[in-house]
PDB file of N, CA and C in Angstrom:
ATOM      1  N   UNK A   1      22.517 -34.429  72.526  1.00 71.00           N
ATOM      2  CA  UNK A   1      22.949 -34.337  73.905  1.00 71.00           C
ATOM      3  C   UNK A   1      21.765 -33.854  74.748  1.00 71.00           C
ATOM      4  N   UNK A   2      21.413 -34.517  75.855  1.00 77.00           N
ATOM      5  CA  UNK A   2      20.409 -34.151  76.430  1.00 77.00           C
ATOM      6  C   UNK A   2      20.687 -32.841  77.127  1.00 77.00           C
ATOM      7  N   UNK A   3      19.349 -32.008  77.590  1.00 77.00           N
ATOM      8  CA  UNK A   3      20.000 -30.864  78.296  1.00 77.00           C
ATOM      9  C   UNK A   3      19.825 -31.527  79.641  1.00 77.00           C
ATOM     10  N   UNK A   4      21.014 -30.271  80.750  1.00 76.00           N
ATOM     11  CA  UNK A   4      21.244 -30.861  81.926  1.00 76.00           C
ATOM     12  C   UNK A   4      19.796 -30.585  82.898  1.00 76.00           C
ATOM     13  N   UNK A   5      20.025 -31.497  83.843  1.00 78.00           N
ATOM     14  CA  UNK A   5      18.826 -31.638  84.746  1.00 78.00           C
ATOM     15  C   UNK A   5      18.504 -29.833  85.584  1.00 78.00           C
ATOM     16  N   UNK A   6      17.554 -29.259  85.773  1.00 82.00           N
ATOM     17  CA  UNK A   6      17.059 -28.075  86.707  1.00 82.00           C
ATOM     18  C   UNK A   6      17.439 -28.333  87.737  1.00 82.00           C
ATOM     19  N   UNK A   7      18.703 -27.852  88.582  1.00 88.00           N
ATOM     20  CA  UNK A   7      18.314 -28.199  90.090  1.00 88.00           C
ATOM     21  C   UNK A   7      17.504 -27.436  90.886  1.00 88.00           C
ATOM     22  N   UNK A   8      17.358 -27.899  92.079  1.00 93.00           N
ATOM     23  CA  UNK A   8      16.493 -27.502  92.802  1.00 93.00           C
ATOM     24  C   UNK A   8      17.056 -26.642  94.186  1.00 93.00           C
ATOM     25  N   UNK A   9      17.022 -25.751  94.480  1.00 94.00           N
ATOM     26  CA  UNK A   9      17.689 -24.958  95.576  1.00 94.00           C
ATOM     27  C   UNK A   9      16.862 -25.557  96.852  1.00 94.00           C
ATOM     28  N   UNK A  10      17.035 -24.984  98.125  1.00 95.00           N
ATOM     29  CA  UNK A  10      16.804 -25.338  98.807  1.00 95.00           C
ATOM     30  C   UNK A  10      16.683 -24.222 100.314  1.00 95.00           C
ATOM     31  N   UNK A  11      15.994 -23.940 101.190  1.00 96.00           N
ATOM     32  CA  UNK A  11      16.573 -22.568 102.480  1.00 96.00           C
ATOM     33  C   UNK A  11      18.191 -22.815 103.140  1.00 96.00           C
ATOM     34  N   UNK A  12      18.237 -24.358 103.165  1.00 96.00           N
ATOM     35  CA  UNK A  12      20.073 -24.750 103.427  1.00 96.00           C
ATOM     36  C   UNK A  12      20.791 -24.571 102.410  1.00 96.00           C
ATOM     37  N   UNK A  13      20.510 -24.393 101.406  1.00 95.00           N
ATOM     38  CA  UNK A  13      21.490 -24.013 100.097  1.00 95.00           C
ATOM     39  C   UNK A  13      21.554 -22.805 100.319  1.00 95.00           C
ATOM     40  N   UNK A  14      20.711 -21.724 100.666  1.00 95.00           N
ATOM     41  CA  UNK A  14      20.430 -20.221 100.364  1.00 95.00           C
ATOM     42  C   UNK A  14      21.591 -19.908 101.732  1.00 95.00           C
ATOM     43  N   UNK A  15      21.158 -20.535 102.849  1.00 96.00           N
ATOM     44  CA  UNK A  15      21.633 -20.160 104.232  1.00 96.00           C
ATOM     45  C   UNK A  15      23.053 -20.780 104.441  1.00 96.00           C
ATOM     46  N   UNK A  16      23.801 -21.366 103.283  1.00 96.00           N
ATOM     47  CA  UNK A  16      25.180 -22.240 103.385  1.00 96.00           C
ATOM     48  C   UNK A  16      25.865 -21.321 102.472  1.00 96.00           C
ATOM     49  N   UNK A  17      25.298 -20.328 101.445  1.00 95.00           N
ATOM     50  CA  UNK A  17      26.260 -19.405 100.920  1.00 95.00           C
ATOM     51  C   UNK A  17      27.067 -18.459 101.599  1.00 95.00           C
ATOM     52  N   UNK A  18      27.828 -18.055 101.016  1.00 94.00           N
ATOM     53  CA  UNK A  18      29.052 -17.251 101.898  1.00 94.00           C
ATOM     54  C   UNK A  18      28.073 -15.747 102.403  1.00 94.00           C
ATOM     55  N   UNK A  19      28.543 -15.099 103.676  1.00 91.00           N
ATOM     56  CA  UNK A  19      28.487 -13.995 103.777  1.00 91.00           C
ATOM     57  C   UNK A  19      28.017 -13.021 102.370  1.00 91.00           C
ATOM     58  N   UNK A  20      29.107 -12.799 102.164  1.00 89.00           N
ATOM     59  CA  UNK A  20      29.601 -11.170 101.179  1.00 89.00           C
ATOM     60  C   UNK A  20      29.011 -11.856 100.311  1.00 89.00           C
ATOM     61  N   UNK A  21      27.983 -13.149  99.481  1.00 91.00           N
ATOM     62  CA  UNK A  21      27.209 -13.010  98.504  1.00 91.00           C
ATOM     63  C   UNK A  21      25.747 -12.345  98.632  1.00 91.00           C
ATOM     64  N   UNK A  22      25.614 -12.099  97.487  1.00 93.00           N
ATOM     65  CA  UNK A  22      24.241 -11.265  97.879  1.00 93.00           C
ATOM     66  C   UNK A  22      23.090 -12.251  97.011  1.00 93.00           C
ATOM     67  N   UNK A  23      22.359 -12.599  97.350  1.00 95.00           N
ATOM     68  CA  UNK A  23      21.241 -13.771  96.238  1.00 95.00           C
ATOM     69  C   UNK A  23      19.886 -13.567  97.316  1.00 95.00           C
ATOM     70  N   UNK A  24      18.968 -13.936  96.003  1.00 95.00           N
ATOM     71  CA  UNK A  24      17.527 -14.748  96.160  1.00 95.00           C
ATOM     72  C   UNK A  24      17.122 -15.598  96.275  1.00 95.00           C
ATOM     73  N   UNK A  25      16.716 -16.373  96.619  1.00 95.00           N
ATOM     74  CA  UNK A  25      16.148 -17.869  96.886  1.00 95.00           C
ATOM     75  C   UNK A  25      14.391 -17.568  96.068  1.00 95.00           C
ATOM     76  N   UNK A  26      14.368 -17.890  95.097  1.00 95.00           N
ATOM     77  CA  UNK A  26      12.793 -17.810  94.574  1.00 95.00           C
ATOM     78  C   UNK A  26      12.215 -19.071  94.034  1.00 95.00           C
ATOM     79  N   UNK A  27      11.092 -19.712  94.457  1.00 94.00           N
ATOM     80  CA  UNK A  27      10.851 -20.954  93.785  1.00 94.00           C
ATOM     81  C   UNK A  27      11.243 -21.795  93.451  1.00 94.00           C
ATOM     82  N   UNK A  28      12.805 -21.766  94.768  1.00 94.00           N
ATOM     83  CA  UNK A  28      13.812 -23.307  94.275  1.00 94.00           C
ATOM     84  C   UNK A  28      14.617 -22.841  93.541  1.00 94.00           C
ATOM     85  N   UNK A  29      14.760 -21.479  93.088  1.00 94.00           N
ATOM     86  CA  UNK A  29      15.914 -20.793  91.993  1.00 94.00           C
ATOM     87  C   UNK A  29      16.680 -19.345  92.691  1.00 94.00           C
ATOM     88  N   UNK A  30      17.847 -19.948  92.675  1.00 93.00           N
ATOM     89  CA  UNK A  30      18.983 -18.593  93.553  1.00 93.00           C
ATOM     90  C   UNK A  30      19.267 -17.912  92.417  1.00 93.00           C
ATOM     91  N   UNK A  31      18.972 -16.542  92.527  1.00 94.00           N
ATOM     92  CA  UNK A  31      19.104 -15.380  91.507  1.00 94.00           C
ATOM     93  C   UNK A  31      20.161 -14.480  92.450  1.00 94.00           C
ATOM     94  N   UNK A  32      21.302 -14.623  91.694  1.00 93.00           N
ATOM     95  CA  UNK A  32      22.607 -13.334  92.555  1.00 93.00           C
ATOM     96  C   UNK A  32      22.396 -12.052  91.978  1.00 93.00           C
ATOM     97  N   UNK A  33      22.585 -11.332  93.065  1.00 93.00           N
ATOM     98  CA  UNK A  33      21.943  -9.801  92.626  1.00 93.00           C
ATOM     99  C   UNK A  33      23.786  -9.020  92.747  1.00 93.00           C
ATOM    100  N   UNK A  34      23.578  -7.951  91.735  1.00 87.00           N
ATOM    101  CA  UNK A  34      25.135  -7.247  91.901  1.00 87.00           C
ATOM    102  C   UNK A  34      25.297  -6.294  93.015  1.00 87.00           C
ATOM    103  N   UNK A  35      26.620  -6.064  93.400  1.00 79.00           N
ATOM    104  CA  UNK A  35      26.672  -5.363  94.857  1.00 79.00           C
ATOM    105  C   UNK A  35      26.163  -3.311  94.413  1.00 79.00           C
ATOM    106  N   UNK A  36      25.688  -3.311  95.588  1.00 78.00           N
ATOM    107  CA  UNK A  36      24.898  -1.852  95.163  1.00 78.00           C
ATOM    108  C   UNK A  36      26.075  -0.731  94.523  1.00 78.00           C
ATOM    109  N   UNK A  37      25.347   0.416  93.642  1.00 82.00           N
ATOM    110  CA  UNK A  37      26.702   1.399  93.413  1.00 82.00           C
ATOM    111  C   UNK A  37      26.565   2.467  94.234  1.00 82.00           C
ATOM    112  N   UNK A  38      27.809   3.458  94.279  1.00 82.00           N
ATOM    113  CA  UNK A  38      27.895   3.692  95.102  1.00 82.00           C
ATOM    114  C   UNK A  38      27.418   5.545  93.992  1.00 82.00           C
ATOM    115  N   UNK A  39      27.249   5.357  92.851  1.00 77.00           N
ATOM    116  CA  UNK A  39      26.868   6.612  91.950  1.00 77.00           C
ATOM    117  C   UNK A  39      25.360   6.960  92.463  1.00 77.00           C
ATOM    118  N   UNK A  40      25.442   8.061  92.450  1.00 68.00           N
ATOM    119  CA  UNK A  40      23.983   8.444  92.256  1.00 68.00           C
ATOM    120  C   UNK A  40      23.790   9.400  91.425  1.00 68.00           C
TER     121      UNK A  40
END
């Protein structure tokens, strides 16, 4: 089975996600980051 194709992100992909997500846009690759805690 072949593996699936890399997609490619895009600044309209990054800027079309919802609000309340939190992500990166790096080199064509969206990395979601977890929401901050509130422990210190």
């Amino acid at each position: 089975m072949p593996l699936p194709k890399e997609q490619i992100y895009t600044e309209d992909d990054y800027w079309s996600l919802p609000e309340n997500v939190r992500a990166e846009l790096i080199n064509g690759q969206l990395y979601y980051m977890a929401a901050p805690s509130r422990l210190i």
